[in-house]
Amino acid sequence: MNKTVKSEERQPIRHIAMIMDGNGRWAKQRGMPREQGHRFGVKAFQAILEHCSEIGIEIVTVYAFSTENWKRPKKEVDAIMKLMDHYLSECEKKLDRYNFRICFLGDKSVFDEKRRARMEKLEEKTKDRARILNIAFNYGGRDEIVHACNRLIAQGERYVSEESFAKALYTADSVDPDLIIRTGGDLRISNFLLWQAAYAELYFTDVLWPDFTPEELDLAIEDFYTRKRRFGGV
Ligand code: IPE
Ligand code: IPE
Ligand code: MG
């Protein structure tokens, strides 16, 4: 039996991370090509981000494209890249719409100079904001860990601690996620935030990402507050 934790015992949610899965199936169910699912997925993401901003979430992380998603047909990958370019333009135009600092998690070096420069410019222009939106794009948890190791080696480190290692990850400026949500019905983490998920609460829903509304997010948050987090203690 789930009982909501008393409000005085509640720890606030600082960081919510989301695996935005199910776009392709959502489109197929409607007789549309998968690419359309991604378009509607961006709309859902915008509504969710707005809601997170309203309810005061400090850090929002979304999994938008994994290091394994390059295996998909070129047509779909191209459509996702085009959506990212469009999103970058929107952000450039409406820079003050949300008070989030934008950080891209993942190896940007695979992108062409133009896209990479735009991503970096957006990061630079928003860098003084207190809240963070992490967009995991060409992100893989294993890639991130290997990348952090190589960074530390290049810096000549001879000893690493959990703290110094965490600082070498793409998420250096974020606290660990309190809640990780996966839509789309699959019960796995698919290479997302492997290090950072150590004590995250996990929430899985069958709802496909384009149907994930702010009300659905509130259900996940409500569920989070029924959990008793022990972090290994009693
Ligand atoms: C998630 O939706 C978005 C990306 C991986 C880019 P999917 O495209 O994986 O949708 P399904 O899981 O095939 O329905
Ligand atoms: C995870 O979804 C990646 C993103 C949501 C960006 P996938 O659809 O790629 O995951 P698998 O293949 O079902 O594990
Ligand atoms: Mg999927």
GROMACS .gro file of C-alpha atoms and ligand atoms in nm:
model
  263
    1MET     CA    1   0.000   0.000   0.000
    2ASN     CA    2   0.138   0.336  -0.099
    3LYS     CA    3   0.108   0.617   0.146
    4THR     CA    4   0.200   0.970   0.064
    5VAL     CA    5   0.494   1.086   0.274
    6LYS     CA    6   0.387   1.361   0.514
    7SER     CA    7   0.456   1.702   0.369
    8GLU     CA    8   0.701   1.796   0.646
    9GLU     CA    9   0.909   1.486   0.559
   10ARG     CA   10   0.909   1.558   0.189
   11GLN     CA   11   1.232   1.633   0.018
   12PRO     CA   12   1.173   1.873  -0.266
   13ILE     CA   13   1.239   1.752  -0.617
   14ARG     CA   14   1.527   1.950  -0.752
   15HIS     CA   15   1.602   1.751  -1.064
   16ILE     CA   16   1.368   1.558  -1.295
   17ALA     CA   17   1.512   1.361  -1.586
   18MET     CA   18   1.297   1.218  -1.864
   19ILE     CA   19   1.347   0.944  -2.123
   20MET     CA   20   1.111   1.074  -2.388
   21ASP     CA   21   1.022   0.741  -2.549
   22GLY     CA   22   0.736   0.634  -2.773
   23ASN     CA   23   0.728   0.896  -3.049
   24GLY     CA   24   0.758   0.640  -3.328
   25ARG     CA   25   0.479   0.415  -3.198
   26TRP     CA   26   0.256   0.716  -3.138
   27ALA     CA   27   0.292   0.812  -3.505
   28LYS     CA   28   0.245   0.455  -3.632
   29GLN     CA   29  -0.078   0.425  -3.432
   30ARG     CA   30  -0.206   0.723  -3.629
   31GLY     CA   31  -0.085   0.598  -3.966
   32MET     CA   32   0.182   0.867  -3.982
   33PRO     CA   33   0.554   0.828  -4.052
   34ARG     CA   34   0.772   0.804  -3.740
   35GLU     CA   35   0.920   1.147  -3.807
   36GLN     CA   36   0.583   1.304  -3.730
   37GLY     CA   37   0.594   1.142  -3.389
   38HIS     CA   38   0.914   1.331  -3.318
   39ARG     CA   39   0.751   1.659  -3.423
   40PHE     CA   40   0.467   1.604  -3.178
   41GLY     CA   41   0.725   1.493  -2.925
   42VAL     CA   42   0.885   1.837  -2.938
   43LYS     CA   43   0.546   1.996  -2.868
   44ALA     CA   44   0.497   1.771  -2.566
   45PHE     CA   45   0.845   1.860  -2.444
   46GLN     CA   46   0.768   2.232  -2.467
   47ALA     CA   47   0.453   2.196  -2.257
   48ILE     CA   48   0.640   1.985  -2.000
   49LEU     CA   49   0.922   2.237  -1.977
   50GLU     CA   50   0.677   2.518  -1.926
   51HIS     CA   51   0.511   2.321  -1.647
   52CYS     CA   52   0.845   2.244  -1.483
   53SER     CA   53   0.922   2.613  -1.492
   54GLU     CA   54   0.587   2.696  -1.327
   55ILE     CA   55   0.624   2.442  -1.049
   56GLY     CA   56   0.979   2.549  -0.974
   57ILE     CA   57   1.186   2.250  -1.083
   58GLU     CA   58   1.549   2.356  -1.071
   59ILE     CA   59   1.694   2.110  -1.319
   60VAL     CA   60   1.522   1.935  -1.608
   61THR     CA   61   1.707   1.678  -1.817
   62VAL     CA   62   1.565   1.525  -2.132
   63TYR     CA   63   1.698   1.236  -2.338
   64ALA     CA   64   1.650   1.348  -2.696
   65PHE     CA   65   1.896   1.139  -2.899
   66SER     CA   66   2.123   0.857  -2.782
   67THR     CA   67   2.462   0.745  -2.908
   68GLU     CA   68   2.278   0.433  -3.032
   69ASN     CA   69   2.004   0.622  -3.216
   70TRP     CA   70   2.244   0.672  -3.513
   71LYS     CA   71   2.153   0.311  -3.602
   72ARG     CA   72   1.811   0.429  -3.721
   73PRO     CA   73   1.727   0.482  -4.090
   74LYS     CA   74   1.893   0.794  -4.233
   75LYS     CA   75   1.554   0.949  -4.307
   76GLU     CA   76   1.458   0.940  -3.939
   77VAL     CA   77   1.798   1.060  -3.815
   78ASP     CA   78   1.792   1.347  -4.064
   79ALA     CA   79   1.444   1.445  -3.948
   80ILE     CA   80   1.558   1.451  -3.583
   81MET     CA   81   1.862   1.666  -3.674
   82LYS     CA   82   1.634   1.903  -3.863
   83LEU     CA   83   1.405   1.927  -3.560
   84MET     CA   84   1.705   2.009  -3.343
   85ASP     CA   85   1.811   2.284  -3.586
   86HIS     CA   86   1.460   2.423  -3.578
   87TYR     CA   87   1.457   2.409  -3.198
   88LEU     CA   88   1.789   2.595  -3.188
   89SER     CA   89   1.640   2.872  -3.405
   90GLU     CA   90   1.335   2.895  -3.180
   91CYS     CA   91   1.555   2.923  -2.872
   92GLU     CA   92   1.769   3.190  -3.037
   93LYS     CA   93   1.457   3.390  -3.124
   94LYS     CA   94   1.286   3.348  -2.787
   95LEU     CA   95   1.585   3.345  -2.561
   96ASP     CA   96   1.400   3.493  -2.266
   97ARG     CA   97   1.100   3.264  -2.280
   98TYR     CA   98   1.218   3.032  -2.006
   99ASN     CA   99   1.465   3.109  -1.738
  100PHE     CA  100   1.677   2.801  -1.799
  101ARG     CA  101   2.042   2.772  -1.867
  102ILE     CA  102   2.072   2.531  -2.161
  103CYS     CA  103   2.338   2.260  -2.146
  104PHE     CA  104   2.384   1.992  -2.409
  105LEU     CA  105   2.491   1.656  -2.270
  106GLY     CA  106   2.686   1.445  -2.514
  107ASP     CA  107   2.972   1.463  -2.759
  108LYS     CA  108   2.913   1.765  -2.983
  109SER     CA  109   3.222   1.699  -3.194
  110VAL     CA  110   3.025   1.469  -3.426
  111PHE     CA  111   2.807   1.756  -3.545
  112ASP     CA  112   2.902   1.989  -3.826
  113GLU     CA  113   3.060   2.320  -3.736
  114LYS     CA  114   2.739   2.516  -3.787
  115ARG     CA  115   2.521   2.310  -3.554
  116ARG     CA  116   2.795   2.283  -3.294
  117ALA     CA  117   2.855   2.657  -3.294
  118ARG     CA  118   2.485   2.725  -3.245
  119MET     CA  119   2.464   2.480  -2.956
  120GLU     CA  120   2.767   2.638  -2.789
  121LYS     CA  121   2.638   2.989  -2.846
  122LEU     CA  122   2.310   2.901  -2.676
  123GLU     CA  123   2.497   2.750  -2.382
  124GLU     CA  124   2.711   3.062  -2.357
  125LYS     CA  125   2.420   3.306  -2.381
  126THR     CA  126   2.220   3.136  -2.106
  127LYS     CA  127   2.510   3.044  -1.878
  128ASP     CA  128   2.428   3.285  -1.594
  129ARG     CA  129   2.080   3.149  -1.530
  130ALA     CA  130   2.019   2.961  -1.210
  131ARG     CA  131   1.796   2.681  -1.344
  132ILE     CA  132   1.925   2.422  -1.588
  133LEU     CA  133   1.777   2.247  -1.889
  134ASN     CA  134   2.004   1.958  -1.991
  135ILE     CA  135   1.936   1.829  -2.340
  136ALA     CA  136   2.097   1.490  -2.389
  137PHE     CA  137   2.171   1.480  -2.760
  138ASN     CA  138   2.417   1.227  -2.896
  139TYR     CA  139   2.434   1.118  -2.534
  140GLY     CA  140   2.523   0.779  -2.390
  141GLY     CA  141   2.599   0.706  -2.026
  142ARG     CA  142   2.890   0.480  -2.118
  143ASP     CA  143   3.028   0.735  -2.362
  144GLU     CA  144   3.005   0.998  -2.089
  145ILE     CA  145   3.200   0.784  -1.841
  146VAL     CA  146   3.474   0.701  -2.093
  147HIS     CA  147   3.488   1.067  -2.198
  148ALA     CA  148   3.529   1.171  -1.833
  149CYS     CA  149   3.812   0.918  -1.784
  150ASN     CA  150   3.996   1.049  -2.089
  151ARG     CA  151   3.949   1.405  -1.972
  152LEU     CA  152   4.098   1.325  -1.635
  153ILE     CA  153   4.389   1.140  -1.797
  154ALA     CA  154   4.453   1.437  -2.028
  155GLN     CA  155   4.459   1.665  -1.724
  156GLY     CA  156   4.727   1.441  -1.575
  157GLU     CA  157   4.514   1.335  -1.275
  158ARG     CA  158   4.671   1.050  -1.079
  159TYR     CA  159   4.387   1.006  -0.835
  160VAL     CA  160   4.012   1.054  -0.873
  161SER     CA  161   3.741   1.078  -0.613
  162GLU     CA  162   3.367   1.039  -0.671
  163GLU     CA  163   3.346   1.418  -0.654
  164SER     CA  164   3.621   1.490  -0.906
  165PHE     CA  165   3.484   1.220  -1.138
  166ALA     CA  166   3.134   1.368  -1.124
  167LYS     CA  167   3.286   1.704  -1.217
  168ALA     CA  168   3.434   1.552  -1.533
  169LEU     CA  169   3.094   1.428  -1.654
  170TYR     CA  170   2.871   1.623  -1.897
  171THR     CA  171   2.642   1.693  -1.600
  172ALA     CA  172   2.917   1.863  -1.397
  173ASP     CA  173   2.692   2.152  -1.298
  174SER     CA  174   2.382   1.949  -1.206
  175VAL     CA  175   2.296   1.765  -0.888
  176ASP     CA  176   2.194   1.402  -0.940
  177PRO     CA  177   1.836   1.345  -1.059
  178ASP     CA  178   1.576   1.283  -0.790
  179LEU     CA  179   1.329   1.133  -1.033
  180ILE     CA  180   1.380   0.962  -1.368
  181ILE     CA  181   1.070   0.913  -1.578
  182ARG     CA  182   1.047   0.686  -1.881
  183THR     CA  183   0.744   0.702  -2.105
  184GLY     CA  184   0.656   0.445  -2.371
  185GLY     CA  185   0.616   0.137  -2.152
  186ASP     CA  186   0.966  -0.013  -2.161
  187LEU     CA  187   1.131  -0.092  -1.829
  188ARG     CA  188   1.492  -0.003  -1.898
  189ILE     CA  189   1.722   0.297  -1.889
  190SER     CA  190   1.883   0.260  -2.233
  191ASN     CA  191   2.222   0.409  -2.144
  192PHE     CA  192   2.080   0.718  -1.973
  193LEU     CA  193   2.260   0.884  -1.677
  194LEU     CA  194   2.429   0.560  -1.566
  195TRP     CA  195   2.644   0.729  -1.302
  196GLN     CA  196   2.392   0.991  -1.191
  197ALA     CA  197   2.099   0.749  -1.152
  198ALA     CA  198   2.257   0.575  -0.851
  199TYR     CA  199   1.981   0.683  -0.609
  200ALA     CA  200   1.720   0.827  -0.842
  201GLU     CA  201   1.359   0.720  -0.800
  202LEU     CA  202   1.238   0.554  -1.122
  203TYR     CA  203   0.893   0.603  -1.270
  204PHE     CA  204   0.769   0.414  -1.575
  205THR     CA  205   0.450   0.484  -1.762
  206ASP     CA  206   0.288   0.329  -2.069
  207VAL     CA  207   0.190   0.673  -2.194
  208LEU     CA  208   0.371   0.746  -2.520
  209TRP     CA  209   0.582   1.062  -2.506
  210PRO     CA  210   0.366   1.284  -2.733
  211ASP     CA  211   0.074   1.212  -2.495
  212PHE     CA  212   0.277   1.294  -2.183
  213THR     CA  213   0.101   1.605  -2.056
  214PRO     CA  214   0.170   1.826  -1.753
  215GLU     CA  215  -0.109   1.629  -1.576
  216GLU     CA  216   0.084   1.307  -1.642
  217LEU     CA  217   0.395   1.470  -1.499
  218ASP     CA  218   0.200   1.568  -1.187
  219LEU     CA  219   0.102   1.200  -1.144
  220ALA     CA  220   0.469   1.105  -1.157
  221ILE     CA  221   0.556   1.371  -0.901
  222GLU     CA  222   0.272   1.257  -0.677
  223ASP     CA  223   0.406   0.903  -0.701
  224PHE     CA  224   0.754   1.028  -0.614
  225TYR     CA  225   0.618   1.167  -0.288
  226THR     CA  226   0.494   0.822  -0.187
  227ARG     CA  227   0.851   0.693  -0.192
  228LYS     CA  228   1.070   0.673   0.112
  229ARG     CA  229   1.427   0.743   0.003
  230ARG     CA  230   1.685   0.579   0.225
  231PHE     CA  231   2.010   0.624   0.032
  232GLY     CA  232   2.137   0.308   0.193
  233GLY     CA  233   2.039   0.416   0.542
  234VAL     CA  234   1.744   0.295   0.749
  235IPE     C1  235   1.198   0.838  -2.860
  235IPE     O1  236   1.095   0.783  -2.934
  235IPE     C2  237   1.272   0.946  -2.935
  235IPE     C3  238   1.405   0.908  -2.981
  235IPE     C4  239   1.468   0.800  -2.952
  235IPE     C5  240   1.472   1.003  -3.068
  235IPE     P1  241   1.120   0.660  -3.030
  235IPE     O2  242   1.155   0.712  -3.164
  235IPE     O3  243   1.218   0.567  -2.973
  235IPE     O4  244   0.977   0.595  -3.034
  235IPE     P2  245   0.943   0.440  -3.028
  235IPE     O5  246   1.004   0.388  -2.902
  235IPE     O6  247   1.002   0.378  -3.149
  235IPE     O7  248   0.795   0.436  -3.026
  236IPE     C1  249   1.593   0.591  -2.554
  236IPE     O1  250   1.494   0.542  -2.637
  236IPE     C2  251   1.659   0.711  -2.616
  236IPE     C3  252   1.577   0.833  -2.620
  236IPE     C4  253   1.458   0.847  -2.573
  236IPE     C5  254   1.641   0.946  -2.684
  236IPE     P1  255   1.520   0.427  -2.743
  236IPE     O2  256   1.394   0.406  -2.816
  236IPE     O3  257   1.641   0.459  -2.824
  236IPE     O4  258   1.557   0.304  -2.650
  236IPE     P2  259   1.550   0.148  -2.678
  236IPE     O5  260   1.618   0.122  -2.809
  236IPE     O6  261   1.406   0.109  -2.682
  236IPE     O7  262   1.620   0.085  -2.561
  237MG      MG  263   1.200   0.407  -2.847
   0.00000   0.00000   0.00000
